[in-house]
PDB file of N, CA and C in Angstrom:
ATOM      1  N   UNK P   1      38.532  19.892 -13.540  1.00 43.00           N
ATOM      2  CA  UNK P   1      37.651  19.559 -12.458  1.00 43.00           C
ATOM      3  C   UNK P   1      37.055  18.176 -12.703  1.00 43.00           C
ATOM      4  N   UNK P   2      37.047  17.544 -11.843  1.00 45.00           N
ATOM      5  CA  UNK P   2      36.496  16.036 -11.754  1.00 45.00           C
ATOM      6  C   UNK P   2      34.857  15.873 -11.407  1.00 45.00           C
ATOM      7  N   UNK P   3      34.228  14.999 -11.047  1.00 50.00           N
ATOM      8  CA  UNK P   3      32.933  14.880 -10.586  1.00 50.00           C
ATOM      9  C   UNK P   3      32.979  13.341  -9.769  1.00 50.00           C
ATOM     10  N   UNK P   4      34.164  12.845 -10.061  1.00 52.00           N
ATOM     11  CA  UNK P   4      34.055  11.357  -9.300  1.00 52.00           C
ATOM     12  C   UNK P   4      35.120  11.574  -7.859  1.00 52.00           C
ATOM     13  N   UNK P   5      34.793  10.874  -7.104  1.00 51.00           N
ATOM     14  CA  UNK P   5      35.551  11.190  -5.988  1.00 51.00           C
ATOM     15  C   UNK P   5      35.214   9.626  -5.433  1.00 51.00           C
ATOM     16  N   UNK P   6      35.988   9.414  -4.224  1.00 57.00           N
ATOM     17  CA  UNK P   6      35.747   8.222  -3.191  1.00 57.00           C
ATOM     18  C   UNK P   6      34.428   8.181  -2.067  1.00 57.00           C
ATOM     19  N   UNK P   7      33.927   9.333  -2.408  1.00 54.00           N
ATOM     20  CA  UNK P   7      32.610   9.067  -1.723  1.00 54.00           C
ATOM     21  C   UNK P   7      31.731   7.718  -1.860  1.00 54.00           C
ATOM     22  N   UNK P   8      30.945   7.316  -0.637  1.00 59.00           N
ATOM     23  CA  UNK P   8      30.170   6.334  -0.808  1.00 59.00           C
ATOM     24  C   UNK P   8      29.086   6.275  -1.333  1.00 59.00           C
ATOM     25  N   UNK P   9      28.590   5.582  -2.465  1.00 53.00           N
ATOM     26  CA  UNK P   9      27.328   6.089  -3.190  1.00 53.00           C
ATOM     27  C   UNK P   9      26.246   5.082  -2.927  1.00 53.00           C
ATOM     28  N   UNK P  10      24.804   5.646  -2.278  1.00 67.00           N
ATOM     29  CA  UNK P  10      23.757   4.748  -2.252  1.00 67.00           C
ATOM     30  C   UNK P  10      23.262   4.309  -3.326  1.00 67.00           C
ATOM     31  N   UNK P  11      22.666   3.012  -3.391  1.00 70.00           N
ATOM     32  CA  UNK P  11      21.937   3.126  -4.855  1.00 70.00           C
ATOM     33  C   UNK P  11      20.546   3.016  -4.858  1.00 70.00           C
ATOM     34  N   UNK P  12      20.016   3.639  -5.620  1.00 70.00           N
ATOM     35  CA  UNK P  12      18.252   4.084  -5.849  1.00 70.00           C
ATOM     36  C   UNK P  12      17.790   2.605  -5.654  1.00 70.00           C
ATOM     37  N   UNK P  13      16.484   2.444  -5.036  1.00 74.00           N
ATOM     38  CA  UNK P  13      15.911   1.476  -5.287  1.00 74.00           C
ATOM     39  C   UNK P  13      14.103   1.694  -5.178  1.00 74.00           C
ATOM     40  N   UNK P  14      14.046   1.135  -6.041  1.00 79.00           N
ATOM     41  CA  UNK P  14      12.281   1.640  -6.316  1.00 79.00           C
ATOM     42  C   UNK P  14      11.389   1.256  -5.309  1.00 79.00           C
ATOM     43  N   UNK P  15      10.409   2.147  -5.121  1.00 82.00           N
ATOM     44  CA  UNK P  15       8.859   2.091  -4.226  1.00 82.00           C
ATOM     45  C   UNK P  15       7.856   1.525  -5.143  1.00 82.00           C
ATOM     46  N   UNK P  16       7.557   0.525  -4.503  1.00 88.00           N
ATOM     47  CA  UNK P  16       6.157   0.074  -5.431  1.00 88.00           C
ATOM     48  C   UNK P  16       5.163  -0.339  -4.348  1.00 88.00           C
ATOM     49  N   UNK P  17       3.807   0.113  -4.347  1.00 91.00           N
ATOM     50  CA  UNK P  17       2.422   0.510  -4.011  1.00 91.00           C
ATOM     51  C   UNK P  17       2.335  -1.057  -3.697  1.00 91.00           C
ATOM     52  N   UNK P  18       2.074  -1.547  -2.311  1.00 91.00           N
ATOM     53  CA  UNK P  18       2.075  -3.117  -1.704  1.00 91.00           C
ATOM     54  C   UNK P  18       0.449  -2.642  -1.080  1.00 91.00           C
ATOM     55  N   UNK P  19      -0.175  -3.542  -1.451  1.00 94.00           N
ATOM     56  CA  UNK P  19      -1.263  -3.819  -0.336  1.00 94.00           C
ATOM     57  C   UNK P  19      -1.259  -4.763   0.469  1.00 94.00           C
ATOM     58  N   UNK P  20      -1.765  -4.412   1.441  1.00 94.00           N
ATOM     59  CA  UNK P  20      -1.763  -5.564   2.339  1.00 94.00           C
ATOM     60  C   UNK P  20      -2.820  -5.465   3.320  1.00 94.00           C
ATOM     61  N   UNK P  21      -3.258  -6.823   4.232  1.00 96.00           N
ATOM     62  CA  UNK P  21      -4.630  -6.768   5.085  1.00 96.00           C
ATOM     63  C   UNK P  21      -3.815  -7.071   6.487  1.00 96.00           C
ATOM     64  N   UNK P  22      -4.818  -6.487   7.259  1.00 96.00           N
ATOM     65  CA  UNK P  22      -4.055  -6.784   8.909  1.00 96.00           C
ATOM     66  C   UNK P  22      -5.494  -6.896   9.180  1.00 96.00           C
ATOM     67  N   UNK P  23      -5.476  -8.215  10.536  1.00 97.00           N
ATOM     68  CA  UNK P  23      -6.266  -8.327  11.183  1.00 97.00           C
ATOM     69  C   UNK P  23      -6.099  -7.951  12.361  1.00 97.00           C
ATOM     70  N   UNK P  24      -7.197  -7.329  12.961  1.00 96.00           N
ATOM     71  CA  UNK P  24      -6.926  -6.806  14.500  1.00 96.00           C
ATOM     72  C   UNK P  24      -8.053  -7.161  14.985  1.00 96.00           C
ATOM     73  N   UNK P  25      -7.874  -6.787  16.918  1.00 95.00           N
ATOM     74  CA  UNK P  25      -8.739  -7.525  17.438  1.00 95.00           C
ATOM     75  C   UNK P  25      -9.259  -5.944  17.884  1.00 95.00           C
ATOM     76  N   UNK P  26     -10.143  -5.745  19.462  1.00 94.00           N
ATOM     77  CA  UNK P  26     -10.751  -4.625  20.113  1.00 94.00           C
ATOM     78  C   UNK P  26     -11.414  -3.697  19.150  1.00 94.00           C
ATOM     79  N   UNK P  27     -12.214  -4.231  18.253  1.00 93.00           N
ATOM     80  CA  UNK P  27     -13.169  -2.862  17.489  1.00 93.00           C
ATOM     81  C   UNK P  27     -12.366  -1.888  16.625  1.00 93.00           C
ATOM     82  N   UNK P  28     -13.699  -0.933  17.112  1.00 94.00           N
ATOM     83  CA  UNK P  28     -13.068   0.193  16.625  1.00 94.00           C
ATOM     84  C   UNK P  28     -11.482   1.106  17.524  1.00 94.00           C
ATOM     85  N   UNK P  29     -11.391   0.034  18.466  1.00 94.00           N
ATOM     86  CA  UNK P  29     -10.215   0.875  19.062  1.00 94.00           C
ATOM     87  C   UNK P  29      -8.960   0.671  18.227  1.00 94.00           C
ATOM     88  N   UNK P  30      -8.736  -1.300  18.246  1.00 95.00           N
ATOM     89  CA  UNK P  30      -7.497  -1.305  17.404  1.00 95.00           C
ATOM     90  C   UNK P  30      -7.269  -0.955  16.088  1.00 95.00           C
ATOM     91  N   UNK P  31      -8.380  -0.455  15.122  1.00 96.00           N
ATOM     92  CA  UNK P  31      -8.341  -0.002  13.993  1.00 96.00           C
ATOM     93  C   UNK P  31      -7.517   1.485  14.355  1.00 96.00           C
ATOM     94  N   UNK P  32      -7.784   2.176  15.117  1.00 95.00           N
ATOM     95  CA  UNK P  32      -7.151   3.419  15.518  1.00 95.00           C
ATOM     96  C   UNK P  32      -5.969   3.693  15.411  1.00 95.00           C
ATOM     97  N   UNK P  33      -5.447   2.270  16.782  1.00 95.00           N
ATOM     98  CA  UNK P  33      -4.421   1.984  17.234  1.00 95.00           C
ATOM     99  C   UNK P  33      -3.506   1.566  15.413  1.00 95.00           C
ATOM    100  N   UNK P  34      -3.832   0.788  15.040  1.00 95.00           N
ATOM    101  CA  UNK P  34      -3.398   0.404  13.405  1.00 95.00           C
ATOM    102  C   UNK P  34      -2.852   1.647  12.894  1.00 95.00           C
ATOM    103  N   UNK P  35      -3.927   2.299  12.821  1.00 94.00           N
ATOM    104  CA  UNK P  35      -4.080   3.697  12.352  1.00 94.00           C
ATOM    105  C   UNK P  35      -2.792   4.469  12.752  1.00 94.00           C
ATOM    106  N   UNK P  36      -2.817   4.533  13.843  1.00 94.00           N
ATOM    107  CA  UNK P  36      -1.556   5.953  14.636  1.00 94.00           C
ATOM    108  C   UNK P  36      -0.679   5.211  14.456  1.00 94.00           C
ATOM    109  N   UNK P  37      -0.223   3.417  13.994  1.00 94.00           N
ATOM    110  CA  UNK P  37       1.216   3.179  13.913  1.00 94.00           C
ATOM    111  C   UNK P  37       1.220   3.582  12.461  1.00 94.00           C
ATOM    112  N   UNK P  38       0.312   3.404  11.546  1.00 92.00           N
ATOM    113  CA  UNK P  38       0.646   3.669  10.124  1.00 92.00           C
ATOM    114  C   UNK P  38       1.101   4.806   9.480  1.00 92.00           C
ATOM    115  N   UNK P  39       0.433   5.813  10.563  1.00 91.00           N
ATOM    116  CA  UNK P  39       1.013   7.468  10.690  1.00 91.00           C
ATOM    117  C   UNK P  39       2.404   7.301  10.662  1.00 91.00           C
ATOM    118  N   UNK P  40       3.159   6.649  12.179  1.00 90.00           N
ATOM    119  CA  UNK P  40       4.274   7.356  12.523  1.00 90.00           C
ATOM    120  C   UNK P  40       5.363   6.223  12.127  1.00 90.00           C
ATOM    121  N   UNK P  41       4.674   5.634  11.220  1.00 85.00           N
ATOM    122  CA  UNK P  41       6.026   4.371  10.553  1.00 85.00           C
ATOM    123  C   UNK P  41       6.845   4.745   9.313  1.00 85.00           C
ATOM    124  N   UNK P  42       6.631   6.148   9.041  1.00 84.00           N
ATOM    125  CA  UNK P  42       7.722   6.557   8.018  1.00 84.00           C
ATOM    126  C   UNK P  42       7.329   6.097   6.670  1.00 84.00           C
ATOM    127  N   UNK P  43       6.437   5.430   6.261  1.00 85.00           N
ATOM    128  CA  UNK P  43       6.578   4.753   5.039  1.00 85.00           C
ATOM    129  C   UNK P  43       5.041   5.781   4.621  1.00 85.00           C
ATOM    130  N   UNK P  44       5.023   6.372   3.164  1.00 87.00           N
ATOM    131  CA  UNK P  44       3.816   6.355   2.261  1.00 87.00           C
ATOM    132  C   UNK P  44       2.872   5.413   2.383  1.00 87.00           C
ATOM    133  N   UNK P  45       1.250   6.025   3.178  1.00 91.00           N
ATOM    134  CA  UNK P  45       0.217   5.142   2.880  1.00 91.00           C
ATOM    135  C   UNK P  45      -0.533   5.879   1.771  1.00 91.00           C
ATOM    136  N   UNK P  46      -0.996   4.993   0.994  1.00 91.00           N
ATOM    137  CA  UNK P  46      -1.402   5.432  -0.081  1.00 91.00           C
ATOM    138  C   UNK P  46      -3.132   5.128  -0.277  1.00 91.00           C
ATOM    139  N   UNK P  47      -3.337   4.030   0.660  1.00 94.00           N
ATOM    140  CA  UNK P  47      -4.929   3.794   0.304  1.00 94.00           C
ATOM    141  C   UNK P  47      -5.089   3.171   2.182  1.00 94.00           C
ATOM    142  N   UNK P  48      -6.407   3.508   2.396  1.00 95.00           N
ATOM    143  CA  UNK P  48      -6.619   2.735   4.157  1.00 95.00           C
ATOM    144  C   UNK P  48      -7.914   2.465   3.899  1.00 95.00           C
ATOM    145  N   UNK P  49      -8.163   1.759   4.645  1.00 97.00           N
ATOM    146  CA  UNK P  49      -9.870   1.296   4.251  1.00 97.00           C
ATOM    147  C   UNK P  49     -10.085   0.384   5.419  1.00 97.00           C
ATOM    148  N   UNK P  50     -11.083   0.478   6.478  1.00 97.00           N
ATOM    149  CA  UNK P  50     -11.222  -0.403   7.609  1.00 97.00           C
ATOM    150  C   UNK P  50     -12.529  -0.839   7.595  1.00 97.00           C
ATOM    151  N   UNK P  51     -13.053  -2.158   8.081  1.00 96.00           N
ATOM    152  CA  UNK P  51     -14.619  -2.564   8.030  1.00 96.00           C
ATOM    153  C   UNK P  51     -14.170  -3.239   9.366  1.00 96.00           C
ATOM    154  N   UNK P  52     -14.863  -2.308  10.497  1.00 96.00           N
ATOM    155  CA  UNK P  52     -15.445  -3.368  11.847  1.00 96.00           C
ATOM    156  C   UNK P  52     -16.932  -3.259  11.801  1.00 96.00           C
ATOM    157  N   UNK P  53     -17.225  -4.683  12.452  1.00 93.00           N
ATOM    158  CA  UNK P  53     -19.013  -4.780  12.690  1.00 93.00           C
ATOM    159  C   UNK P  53     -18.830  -4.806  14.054  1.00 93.00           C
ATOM    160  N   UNK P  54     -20.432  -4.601  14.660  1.00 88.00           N
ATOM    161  CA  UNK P  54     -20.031  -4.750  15.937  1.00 88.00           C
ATOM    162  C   UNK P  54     -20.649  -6.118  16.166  1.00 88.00           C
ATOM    163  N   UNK P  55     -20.288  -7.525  16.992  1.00 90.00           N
ATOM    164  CA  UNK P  55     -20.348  -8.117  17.752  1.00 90.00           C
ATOM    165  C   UNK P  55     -19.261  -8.978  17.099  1.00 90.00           C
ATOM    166  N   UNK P  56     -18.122  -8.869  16.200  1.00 92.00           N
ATOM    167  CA  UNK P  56     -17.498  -9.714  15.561  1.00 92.00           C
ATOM    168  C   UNK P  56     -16.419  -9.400  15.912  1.00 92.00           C
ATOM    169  N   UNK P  57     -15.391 -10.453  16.452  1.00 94.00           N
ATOM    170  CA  UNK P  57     -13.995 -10.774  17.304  1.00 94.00           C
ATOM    171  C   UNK P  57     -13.225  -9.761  16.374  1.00 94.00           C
ATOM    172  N   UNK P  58     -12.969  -9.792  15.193  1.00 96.00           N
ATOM    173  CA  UNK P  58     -11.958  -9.580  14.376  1.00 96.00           C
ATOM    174  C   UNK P  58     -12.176  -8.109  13.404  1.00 96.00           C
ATOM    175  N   UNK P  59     -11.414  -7.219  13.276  1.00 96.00           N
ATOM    176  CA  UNK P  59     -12.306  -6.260  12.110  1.00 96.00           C
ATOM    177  C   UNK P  59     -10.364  -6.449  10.821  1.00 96.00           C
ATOM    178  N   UNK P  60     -10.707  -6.074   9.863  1.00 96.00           N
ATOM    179  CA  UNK P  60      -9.661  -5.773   8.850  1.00 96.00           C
ATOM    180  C   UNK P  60      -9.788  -4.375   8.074  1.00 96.00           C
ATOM    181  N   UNK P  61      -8.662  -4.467   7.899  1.00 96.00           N
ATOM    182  CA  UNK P  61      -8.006  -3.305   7.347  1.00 96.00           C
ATOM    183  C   UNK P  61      -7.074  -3.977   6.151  1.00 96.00           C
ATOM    184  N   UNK P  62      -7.450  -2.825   5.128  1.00 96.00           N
ATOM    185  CA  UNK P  62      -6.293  -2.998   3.684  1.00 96.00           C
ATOM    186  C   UNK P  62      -6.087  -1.772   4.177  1.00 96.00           C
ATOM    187  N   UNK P  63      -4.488  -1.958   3.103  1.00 95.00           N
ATOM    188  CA  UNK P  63      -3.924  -0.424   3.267  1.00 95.00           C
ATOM    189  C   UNK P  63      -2.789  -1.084   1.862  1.00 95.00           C
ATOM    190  N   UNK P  64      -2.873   0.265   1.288  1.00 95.00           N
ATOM    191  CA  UNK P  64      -1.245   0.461   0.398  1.00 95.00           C
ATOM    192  C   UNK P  64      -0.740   0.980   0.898  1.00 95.00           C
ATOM    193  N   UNK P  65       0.477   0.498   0.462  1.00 93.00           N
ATOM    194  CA  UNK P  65       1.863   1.305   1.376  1.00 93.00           C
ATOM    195  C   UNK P  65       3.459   1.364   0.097  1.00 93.00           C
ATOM    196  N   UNK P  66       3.853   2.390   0.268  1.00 91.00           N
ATOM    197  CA  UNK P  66       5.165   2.346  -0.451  1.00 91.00           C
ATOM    198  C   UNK P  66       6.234   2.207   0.071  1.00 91.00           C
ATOM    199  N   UNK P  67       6.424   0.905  -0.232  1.00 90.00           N
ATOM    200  CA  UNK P  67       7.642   0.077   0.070  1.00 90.00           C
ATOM    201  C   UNK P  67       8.625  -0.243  -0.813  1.00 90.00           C
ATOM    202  N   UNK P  68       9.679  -0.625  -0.249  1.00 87.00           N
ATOM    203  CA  UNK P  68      11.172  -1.337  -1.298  1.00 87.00           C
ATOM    204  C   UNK P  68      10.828  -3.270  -1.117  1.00 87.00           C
ATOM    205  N   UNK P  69      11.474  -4.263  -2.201  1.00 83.00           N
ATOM    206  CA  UNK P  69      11.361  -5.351  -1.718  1.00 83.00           C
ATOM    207  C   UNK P  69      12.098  -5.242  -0.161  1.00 83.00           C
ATOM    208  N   UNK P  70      12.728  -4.935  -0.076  1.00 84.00           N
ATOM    209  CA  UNK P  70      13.486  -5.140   1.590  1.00 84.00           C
ATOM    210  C   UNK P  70      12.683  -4.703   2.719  1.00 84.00           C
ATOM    211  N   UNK P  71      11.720  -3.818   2.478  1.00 87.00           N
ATOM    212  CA  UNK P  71      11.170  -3.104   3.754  1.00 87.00           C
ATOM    213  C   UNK P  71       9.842  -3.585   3.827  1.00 87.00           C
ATOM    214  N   UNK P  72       9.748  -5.239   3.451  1.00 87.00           N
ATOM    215  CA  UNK P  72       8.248  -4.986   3.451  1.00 87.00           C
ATOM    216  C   UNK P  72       7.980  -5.820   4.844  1.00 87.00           C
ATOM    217  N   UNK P  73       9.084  -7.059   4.897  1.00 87.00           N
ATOM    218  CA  UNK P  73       9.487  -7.529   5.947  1.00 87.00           C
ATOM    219  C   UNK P  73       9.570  -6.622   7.524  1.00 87.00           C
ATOM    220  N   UNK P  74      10.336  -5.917   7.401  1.00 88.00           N
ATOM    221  CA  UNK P  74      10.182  -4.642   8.965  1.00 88.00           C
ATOM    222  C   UNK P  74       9.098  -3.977   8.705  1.00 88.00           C
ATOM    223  N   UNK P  75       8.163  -3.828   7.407  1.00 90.00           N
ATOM    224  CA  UNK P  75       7.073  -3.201   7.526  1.00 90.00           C
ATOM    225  C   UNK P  75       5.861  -3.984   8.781  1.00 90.00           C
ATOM    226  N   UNK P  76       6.044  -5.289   7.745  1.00 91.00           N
ATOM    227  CA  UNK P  76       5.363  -6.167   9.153  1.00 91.00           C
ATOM    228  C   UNK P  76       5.442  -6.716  10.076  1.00 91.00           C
ATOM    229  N   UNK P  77       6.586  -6.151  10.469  1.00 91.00           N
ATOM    230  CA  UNK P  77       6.848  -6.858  11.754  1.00 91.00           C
ATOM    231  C   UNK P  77       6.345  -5.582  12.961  1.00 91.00           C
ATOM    232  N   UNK P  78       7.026  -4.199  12.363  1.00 92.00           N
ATOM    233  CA  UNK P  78       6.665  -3.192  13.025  1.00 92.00           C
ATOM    234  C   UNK P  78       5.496  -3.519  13.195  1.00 92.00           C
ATOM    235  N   UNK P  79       4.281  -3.930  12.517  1.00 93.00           N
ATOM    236  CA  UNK P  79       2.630  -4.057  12.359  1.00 93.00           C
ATOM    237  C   UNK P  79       2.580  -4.946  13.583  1.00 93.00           C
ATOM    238  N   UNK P  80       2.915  -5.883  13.758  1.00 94.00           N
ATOM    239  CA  UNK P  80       3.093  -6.994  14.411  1.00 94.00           C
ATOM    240  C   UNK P  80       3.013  -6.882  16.005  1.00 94.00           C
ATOM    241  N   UNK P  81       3.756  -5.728  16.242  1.00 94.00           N
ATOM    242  CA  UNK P  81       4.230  -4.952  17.562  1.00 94.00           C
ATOM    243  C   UNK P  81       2.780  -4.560  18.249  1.00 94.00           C
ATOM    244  N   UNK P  82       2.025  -4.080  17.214  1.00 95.00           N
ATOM    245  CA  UNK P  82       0.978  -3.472  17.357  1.00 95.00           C
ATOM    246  C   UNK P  82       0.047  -4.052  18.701  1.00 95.00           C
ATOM    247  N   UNK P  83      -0.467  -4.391  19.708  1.00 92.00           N
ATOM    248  CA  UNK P  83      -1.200  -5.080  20.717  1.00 92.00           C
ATOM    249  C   UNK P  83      -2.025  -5.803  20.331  1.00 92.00           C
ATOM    250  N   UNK P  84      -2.851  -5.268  19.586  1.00 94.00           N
ATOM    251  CA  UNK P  84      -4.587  -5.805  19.092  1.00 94.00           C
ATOM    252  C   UNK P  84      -4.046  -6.146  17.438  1.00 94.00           C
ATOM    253  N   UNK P  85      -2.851  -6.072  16.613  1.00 97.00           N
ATOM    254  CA  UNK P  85      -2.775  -6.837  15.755  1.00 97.00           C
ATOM    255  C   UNK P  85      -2.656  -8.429  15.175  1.00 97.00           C
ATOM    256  N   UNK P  86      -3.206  -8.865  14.403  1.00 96.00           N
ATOM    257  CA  UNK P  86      -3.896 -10.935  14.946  1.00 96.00           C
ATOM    258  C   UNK P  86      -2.243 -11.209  13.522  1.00 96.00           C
ATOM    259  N   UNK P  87      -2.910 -10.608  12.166  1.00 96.00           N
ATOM    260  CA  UNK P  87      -2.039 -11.120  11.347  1.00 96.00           C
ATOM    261  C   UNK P  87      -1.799  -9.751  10.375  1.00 96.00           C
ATOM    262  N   UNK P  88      -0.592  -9.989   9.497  1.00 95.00           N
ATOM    263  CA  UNK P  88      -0.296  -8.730   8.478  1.00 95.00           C
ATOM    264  C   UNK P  88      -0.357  -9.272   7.541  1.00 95.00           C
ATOM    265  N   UNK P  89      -1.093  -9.325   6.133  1.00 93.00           N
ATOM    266  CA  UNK P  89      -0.311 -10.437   5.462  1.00 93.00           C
ATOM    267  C   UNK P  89      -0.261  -9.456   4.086  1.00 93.00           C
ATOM    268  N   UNK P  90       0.640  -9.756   2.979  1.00 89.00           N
ATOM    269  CA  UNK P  90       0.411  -8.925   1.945  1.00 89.00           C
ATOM    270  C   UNK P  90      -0.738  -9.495   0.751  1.00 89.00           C
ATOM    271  N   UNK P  91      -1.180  -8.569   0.089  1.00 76.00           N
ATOM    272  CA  UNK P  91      -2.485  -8.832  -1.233  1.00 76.00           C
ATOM    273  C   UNK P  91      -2.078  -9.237  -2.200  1.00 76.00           C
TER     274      UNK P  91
END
């Protein structure tokens, strides 16, 4: 009996814990909005943390996230999509 065959084999590639800050605009709404894409984007959040004030244009958000080097790029772009998102940038 064998164990090697012509199958196609993926190869592992490691998750490592990225932080990163996004600026958004509309309050406490687009923090939300941030929020429900970070839910349904498939990727491990590992830390979220948001500070809006109120009369100030801009609020931010950190977040960790477990990513590959390759996915950190479509990570932010998906972010990007977001309406009320200004910038993504990583920590």
């Amino acid at each position: 009996m064998t164990v090697i065959d012509d199958a196609t084999r993926t190869s592992w590639t490691p998750r490592t814990h990225r932080r990163h800050e996004i600026v958004t605009t509309d309050g406490m709404e687009g923090v939300l909005r941030v929020g429900a894409a970070l839910a349904g984007c498939g990727f491990a959040v590992r830390d979220f943390a948001a500070e809006v004030h109120e009369g100030v244009p801009y609020s931010s958000i950190t977040c960790t996230v477990s990513l590959t080097g390759g996915e950190c790029d479509a990570f932010a772009q998906s972010l990007q999509a977001v309406p009320s998102v200004v910038a993504v940038t990583p920590c």
